[in-house]
């Protein structure tokens, strides 16, 4: 297989305003984004159209559905600066031209905008943000590919698939442990999205997709490049994480690993690039890891992070933020300690005395965070955790109000307004105790009690947990 390189690495981009109708509009990229030829073999001739898959991708109904999905997700802008709110009018004016350019093989994706987000370990994860037009096209491709590949995907794969979720992956893991598979290989693929071998991915795609124009279009997106601070870089390897195509391409590639694990008779659960292989003994887990490494590295050309890949008891590992424990010979689900620390860190940020946000906004941000967090972790045993967290959070909120009142006169008036007797209000208004110590005082516990704070718009973890699990 031969692939043509795409321009000069490190070329400078003078503008970020180009659109995606035809190749002439890309002359402003100073030669950095020259035409791409697909890596060709007998199955992926770019001029070949055996099944009309490309026509299905650009059909009106499919494109309209893709637009609605992109619009609903309210994604960030790409290098051209176009927002989702501007997208509808743009597509009304240029949609037919874009569609024809795709059918003629002349559509040229813009490079993605590189964004770095911090990870828990202090490192940074690279995201590639496509233009909103490219998002629609990627989404249209994904919508057509999904039913084709769903028939092939493993029952042990749960990430980015319809009617499957992280909860399903955790419950399947729970059943495996309950049935005696108490040791796991906790596999970590090093920088998976950044290291996918594009030629191998094209080969795998070509086994199912016989319309070479679709392979060519996908390959153009893989090689579109990235822009960071007006600086263009080629993408010879990897799948840009952040695009609408990335999830299904990830599953297509890793389905090769799934099929190999199934052929070897392993029990496993995979969610995107998070993988657990379940075994009945530590020795068998060690053998499973030792035997699967050559396939991953020599057949799929992926890298295993040997520092993070471990063999351990299932109850010790963190998987999708959860962990497991035994209670009366029953395997149960709990929240991993690291996830609890992360949650409390976020609540602490939102209840900081000096983060500059008003109390109404603070209550709303806390509400949104609590609802999202509880909905994700609600399958775990956490009643006691939520009770203690609520008490700690209440103290922090009280501390914020106490600091805001600041002056003795203000505290005195506020306490009286909240129903505290005049003498006690004056006594507490003049206290010299610290904010944190005062926040747990009997006076604030009653005047700024749970019901009062709820009336001010604050939501408690326990209350919402009871609501969603009732």
XYZ file of C-alpha atoms in Angstrom:
470
model
C 0.000 0.000 0.000
C 1.234 3.466 -0.883
C 0.226 6.743 0.656
C 1.225 10.174 -0.593
C 2.591 12.654 1.937
C 0.580 15.829 2.340
C 2.722 18.909 2.210
C 5.453 20.349 4.395
C 5.329 19.761 8.128
C 5.320 22.933 10.156
C 3.992 25.266 7.442
C 2.399 28.464 8.684
C -1.265 29.238 8.112
C -1.846 32.907 7.310
C -5.625 32.704 7.803
C -8.263 30.601 9.488
C -11.210 31.710 7.404
C -11.354 29.236 4.556
C -14.410 27.105 3.933
C -14.682 23.678 2.404
C -16.366 23.839 -0.978
C -13.471 23.119 -3.340
C -9.727 22.789 -3.367
C -9.157 26.285 -4.791
C -10.209 27.747 -1.467
C -7.249 26.090 0.217
C -4.556 27.984 -1.641
C -4.131 30.146 1.448
C -2.516 27.215 3.261
C 0.830 27.972 1.606
C 1.162 24.502 0.126
C 0.777 22.797 3.485
C -2.463 21.112 2.511
C -1.824 19.690 -0.930
C -4.180 17.083 -2.464
C -4.178 13.651 -0.824
C -4.273 10.285 -2.586
C -5.803 7.407 -0.720
C -3.612 4.442 0.156
C -4.882 2.184 -2.611
C -5.397 -1.533 -2.964
C -7.873 -3.637 -4.905
C -10.708 -2.840 -2.513
C -10.299 0.908 -2.149
C -10.092 2.385 -5.631
C -11.255 5.960 -5.130
C -13.104 5.905 -8.481
C -15.028 2.753 -7.664
C -18.645 2.776 -6.440
C -20.110 -0.693 -6.155
C -22.822 -0.105 -3.576
C -23.508 3.650 -3.619
C -22.620 4.083 0.055
C -21.470 7.648 -0.569
C -24.873 8.588 -1.998
C -26.470 7.276 1.179
C -24.099 9.398 3.283
C -24.907 12.646 1.438
C -28.631 11.963 1.104
C -30.890 14.796 2.264
C -32.416 12.831 5.147
C -29.053 11.628 6.460
C -27.437 15.059 6.221
C -30.431 16.695 7.927
C -30.221 14.198 10.760
C -26.476 14.837 11.047
C -27.071 18.593 11.201
C -29.617 18.159 14.008
C -27.155 16.068 16.028
C -24.369 18.621 15.606
C -26.749 21.471 16.429
C -27.974 19.705 19.583
C -24.417 19.088 20.835
C -23.548 22.818 20.646
C -19.954 22.064 19.746
C -17.096 24.553 19.655
C -15.936 26.218 16.439
C -13.095 24.959 14.252
C -10.308 26.893 12.555
C -12.717 28.848 10.325
C -14.437 30.389 13.353
C -17.937 29.390 12.199
C -20.281 28.638 15.112
C -23.167 26.185 15.278
C -25.611 29.114 15.219
C -24.273 30.152 11.804
C -24.343 26.633 10.409
C -27.957 26.378 9.205
C -27.805 29.459 7.005
C -24.436 28.386 5.606
C -25.773 24.942 4.693
C -28.880 26.454 3.072
C -26.659 28.535 0.826
C -23.896 25.979 0.166
C -25.322 22.548 0.955
C -25.839 21.454 -2.650
C -22.329 22.551 -3.584
C -20.833 20.668 -0.613
C -22.791 17.543 -1.488
C -21.668 17.627 -5.107
C -18.055 18.268 -4.101
C -18.180 15.149 -1.911
C -19.667 13.062 -4.729
C -17.038 14.351 -7.170
C -14.202 13.638 -4.757
C -13.281 17.315 -4.544
C -14.291 18.011 -0.945
C -11.298 18.968 1.175
C -11.677 18.824 4.961
C -10.164 21.661 6.945
C -7.468 20.810 9.501
C -8.772 20.423 13.041
C -8.151 23.014 15.726
C -5.843 21.573 18.392
C -6.999 22.014 21.983
C -5.173 20.653 25.031
C -7.131 19.685 28.128
C -5.571 18.678 31.467
C -5.688 15.058 32.628
C -5.864 13.798 36.205
C -2.191 12.786 36.142
C -1.074 16.325 35.311
C -0.459 15.556 31.642
C -2.520 16.976 28.804
C -4.834 15.307 26.296
C -4.931 16.545 22.702
C -8.350 17.193 21.196
C -8.929 18.012 17.543
C -11.930 20.280 16.967
C -13.241 20.090 13.372
C -15.134 22.919 11.702
C -18.894 22.681 12.188
C -19.340 21.838 8.487
C -16.875 18.963 8.812
C -18.695 17.848 11.952
C -21.899 17.475 9.960
C -20.142 15.451 7.240
C -18.354 13.273 9.806
C -21.631 12.707 11.630
C -23.322 11.758 8.355
C -20.565 9.188 7.689
C -20.832 7.802 11.223
C -24.616 7.414 10.954
C -24.279 5.238 7.847
C -21.328 3.206 9.143
C -22.882 2.463 12.534
C -25.532 -0.070 11.391
C -22.975 -1.714 9.085
C -20.526 -2.339 11.910
C -22.930 -2.939 14.792
C -23.507 -6.431 13.396
C -19.762 -7.103 13.622
C -18.991 -5.569 17.008
C -18.473 -7.731 20.076
C -21.083 -8.107 22.794
C -18.243 -7.274 25.198
C -17.741 -3.792 23.720
C -19.772 -0.974 25.285
C -18.242 2.413 24.459
C -19.848 4.797 21.929
C -22.455 2.281 20.836
C -26.242 2.668 20.595
C -28.222 1.342 23.563
C -25.008 0.563 25.475
C -23.431 2.532 28.273
C -20.737 2.624 30.932
C -23.314 1.227 33.360
C -23.716 -1.852 31.157
C -19.943 -2.327 31.105
C -19.744 -2.079 34.895
C -22.605 -4.540 35.436
C -21.030 -7.041 33.028
C -17.749 -6.703 34.943
C -19.650 -7.243 38.188
C -21.134 -10.492 36.837
C -17.737 -11.735 35.686
C -16.253 -11.186 39.143
C -19.277 -12.779 40.819
C -18.757 -15.875 38.664
C -15.232 -16.338 39.962
C -13.102 -14.275 37.575
C -11.525 -12.266 40.363
C -8.259 -11.269 38.663
C -7.977 -8.855 35.772
C -5.578 -7.527 33.221
C -6.169 -3.785 33.405
C -4.952 -2.793 29.935
C -3.774 0.722 29.102
C -3.171 1.551 25.434
C -0.667 4.381 25.358
C -2.094 7.544 23.729
C -4.457 5.377 21.715
C -6.130 8.056 19.582
C -2.765 9.667 18.809
C -1.048 6.433 17.735
C -3.571 4.580 15.555
C -1.842 3.320 12.416
C -3.857 4.894 9.600
C -2.824 2.334 6.960
C -3.974 -0.507 9.217
C -7.251 1.302 9.890
C -7.831 1.784 6.129
C -7.129 -1.915 5.597
C -9.690 -2.879 8.243
C -12.276 -0.448 6.844
C -11.793 -1.836 3.330
C -12.927 -5.300 4.391
C -16.458 -3.998 4.907
C -16.703 -0.760 2.917
C -16.550 -1.551 -0.801
C -17.297 1.973 -2.006
C -13.765 3.300 -2.472
C -14.998 6.898 -2.467
C -16.084 6.507 1.161
C -12.679 5.094 2.126
C -11.071 8.030 0.321
C -13.260 10.545 2.168
C -12.489 9.002 5.558
C -8.792 8.936 4.731
C -8.908 12.647 3.889
C -10.282 13.330 7.352
C -7.550 11.241 8.940
C -4.874 13.200 7.091
C -6.464 16.655 7.269
C -3.830 17.844 9.749
C -4.037 19.992 12.869
C -3.664 23.700 13.524
C -2.429 25.142 16.791
C -1.778 28.875 17.063
C -1.895 29.248 13.243
C 0.741 26.518 12.878
C -0.121 23.549 10.618
C 1.106 20.012 11.254
C 0.443 16.883 9.266
C -1.325 13.894 10.829
C 0.492 10.830 9.559
C -0.749 8.708 12.467
C -3.697 8.778 14.818
C -7.399 9.588 14.786
C -8.158 13.147 15.976
C -9.982 12.794 19.291
C -12.891 15.224 19.322
C -14.396 14.609 15.891
C -17.694 12.843 15.243
C -15.956 10.041 13.350
C -13.439 9.233 16.083
C -15.673 7.007 18.257
C -16.753 4.609 15.527
C -13.288 4.496 13.952
C -11.915 3.664 17.407
C -14.382 0.798 17.773
C -13.692 -0.488 14.250
C -9.963 -0.681 14.969
C -10.299 -2.201 18.439
C -12.892 -4.695 17.226
C -9.872 -6.522 15.795
C -8.632 -6.938 19.371
C -12.098 -7.965 20.546
C -12.296 -10.732 17.942
C -8.836 -11.990 18.889
C -9.733 -12.095 22.591
C -12.941 -13.965 21.803
C -11.055 -16.448 19.612
C -8.756 -17.139 22.559
C -11.724 -17.709 24.862
C -11.147 -14.740 27.179
C -13.774 -12.955 29.196
C -13.332 -9.227 28.800
C -15.106 -5.879 28.910
C -14.042 -2.973 26.721
C -15.273 0.603 26.822
C -13.506 2.586 24.069
C -9.795 2.060 24.844
C -10.404 0.987 28.475
C -10.099 -2.797 28.670
C -10.367 -5.406 31.421
C -9.556 -9.087 30.752
C -11.011 -11.325 33.469
C -9.257 -14.469 34.736
C -9.664 -16.912 37.618
C -6.088 -16.695 38.875
C -3.243 -14.235 38.887
C -1.056 -16.607 36.898
C -3.626 -17.024 34.128
C -4.031 -13.228 33.977
C -0.279 -12.819 33.627
C -0.246 -15.368 30.804
C -3.149 -13.635 29.077
C -1.274 -10.331 29.155
C 1.970 -11.884 27.974
C 0.251 -13.638 25.056
C -1.879 -10.723 23.840
C 0.913 -8.115 23.779
C 2.459 -9.377 20.485
C -0.922 -9.203 18.731
C -1.559 -5.632 19.884
C 1.892 -4.348 19.071
C 2.810 -6.350 15.964
C -0.582 -6.907 14.306
C -2.465 -3.743 15.254
C 0.647 -1.546 15.578
C -0.593 -0.042 18.856
C 1.479 0.595 21.975
C 0.834 -0.725 25.454
C 1.687 1.487 28.399
C 3.539 -1.065 30.501
C 3.668 1.213 33.543
C -0.120 1.524 33.703
C -1.047 -1.959 32.456
C -1.362 -4.169 35.531
C -2.479 -7.597 36.670
C -4.354 -7.363 39.961
C -7.412 -8.399 41.908
C -10.524 -6.956 40.303
C -11.518 -5.171 43.502
C -8.326 -3.105 43.392
C -8.654 -1.638 39.914
C -10.389 1.527 38.814
C -12.625 1.029 35.789
C -14.617 3.937 34.344
C -14.471 5.640 37.741
C -15.920 2.639 39.607
C -14.481 -0.239 41.631
C -15.851 -3.432 43.172
C -16.036 -5.027 46.615
C -17.324 -8.193 48.268
C -20.212 -8.099 50.730
C -21.558 -11.396 52.094
C -20.175 -13.307 49.107
C -21.816 -10.847 46.719
C -19.858 -8.625 44.342
C -21.044 -5.046 44.670
C -20.219 -1.737 42.961
C -18.765 1.310 44.623
C -17.134 4.558 43.555
C -13.366 4.432 43.303
C -11.584 6.626 45.894
C -9.914 8.658 43.139
C -13.321 9.514 41.709
C -14.453 10.678 45.150
C -11.397 12.903 45.485
C -12.083 14.362 42.045
C -15.710 15.068 42.965
C -14.791 16.803 46.220
C -12.164 18.873 44.448
C -14.808 20.127 42.023
C -17.310 20.891 44.803
C -14.562 22.726 46.651
C -13.908 24.860 43.564
C -17.602 25.695 43.230
C -17.930 26.562 46.918
C -14.750 28.595 47.146
C -15.069 31.861 49.076
C -13.123 33.721 46.418
C -14.067 32.340 43.000
C -15.912 35.502 42.035
C -19.312 33.982 41.196
C -22.620 35.023 42.722
C -24.663 32.724 44.912
C -27.397 32.187 42.314
C -24.803 31.151 39.739
C -23.012 29.047 42.362
C -26.244 27.202 43.151
C -26.947 26.594 39.458
C -23.436 25.308 38.706
C -23.544 23.031 41.738
C -26.971 21.764 40.690
C -25.797 20.880 37.177
C -22.656 19.190 38.481
C -24.497 17.185 41.152
C -27.144 15.991 38.689
C -24.548 14.846 36.165
C -22.355 13.190 38.791
C -25.200 11.327 40.499
C -26.689 10.164 37.194
C -23.344 8.666 36.233
C -22.517 6.992 39.561
C -26.061 6.092 40.692
C -25.498 2.331 40.187
C -22.881 2.334 42.973
C -23.454 1.933 46.713
C -23.028 5.474 48.022
C -25.719 6.515 50.515
C -23.278 7.057 53.398
C -20.833 8.855 51.126
C -23.532 11.256 49.939
C -24.711 11.988 53.467
C -21.226 12.967 54.635
C -20.600 14.900 51.417
C -23.823 16.874 51.863
C -22.877 17.881 55.408
C -19.419 18.970 54.273
C -20.861 20.877 51.320
C -23.440 22.620 53.547
C -20.644 23.876 55.787
C -18.751 25.220 52.794
C -21.838 27.046 51.507
C -22.458 28.522 54.962
C -18.835 29.624 55.051
C -19.321 31.478 51.751
C -22.338 33.375 53.081
C -20.606 34.172 56.373
C -17.646 35.654 54.540
C -19.897 37.663 52.229
C -21.713 39.205 55.179
C -18.289 40.197 56.566
C -19.216 43.311 58.614
C -20.704 42.887 62.098
C -23.748 44.990 61.236
C -24.446 42.961 58.081
C -24.141 39.661 59.927
C -26.395 40.931 62.684
C -29.118 41.995 60.238
C -28.886 38.811 58.152
C -29.109 36.536 61.187
C -32.175 38.424 62.452
C -33.766 38.115 58.996
C -33.206 34.356 59.154
C -35.061 34.157 62.481
C -32.226 34.245 65.016
C -33.056 35.975 68.320
C -31.645 39.504 68.535
C -29.285 38.775 71.444
C -27.876 35.595 69.864
C -27.598 37.324 66.498
C -25.506 40.112 68.047
C -23.354 37.599 69.915
C -22.550 35.594 66.777
C -22.126 38.660 64.617
C -19.191 39.616 66.867
C -17.528 36.190 66.902
C -13.786 35.975 66.250
C -13.863 32.308 65.239
C -12.641 31.255 61.805
C -15.003 31.016 58.852
C -14.791 27.212 58.810
C -15.395 26.850 62.539
C -18.295 29.265 62.482
C -19.880 27.446 59.543
C -20.605 24.493 61.845
C -22.003 26.554 64.697
C -25.513 25.822 66.020
C -26.633 29.301 64.946
C -25.732 28.843 61.267
C -26.869 25.218 61.358
C -30.383 26.452 62.078
C -30.477 29.836 60.336
C -28.773 28.507 57.175
C -30.096 24.983 57.509
C -30.845 22.529 54.728
C -34.332 23.847 54.004
C -33.115 27.452 53.852
C -30.339 26.570 51.423
C -32.710 24.527 49.291
C -34.965 27.580 49.153
C -31.976 29.533 47.853
C -31.623 27.056 44.967
C -28.998 24.640 46.301
C -29.343 20.934 45.568
C -28.041 18.146 47.782
C -26.475 14.928 46.518
C -28.676 12.720 48.714
C -31.911 14.387 47.640
C -31.183 13.977 43.950
C -29.923 10.410 44.452
C -33.224 9.459 46.113
C -35.069 11.132 43.251
C -33.312 9.205 40.464
C -33.266 5.844 42.261
C -36.817 5.885 43.614
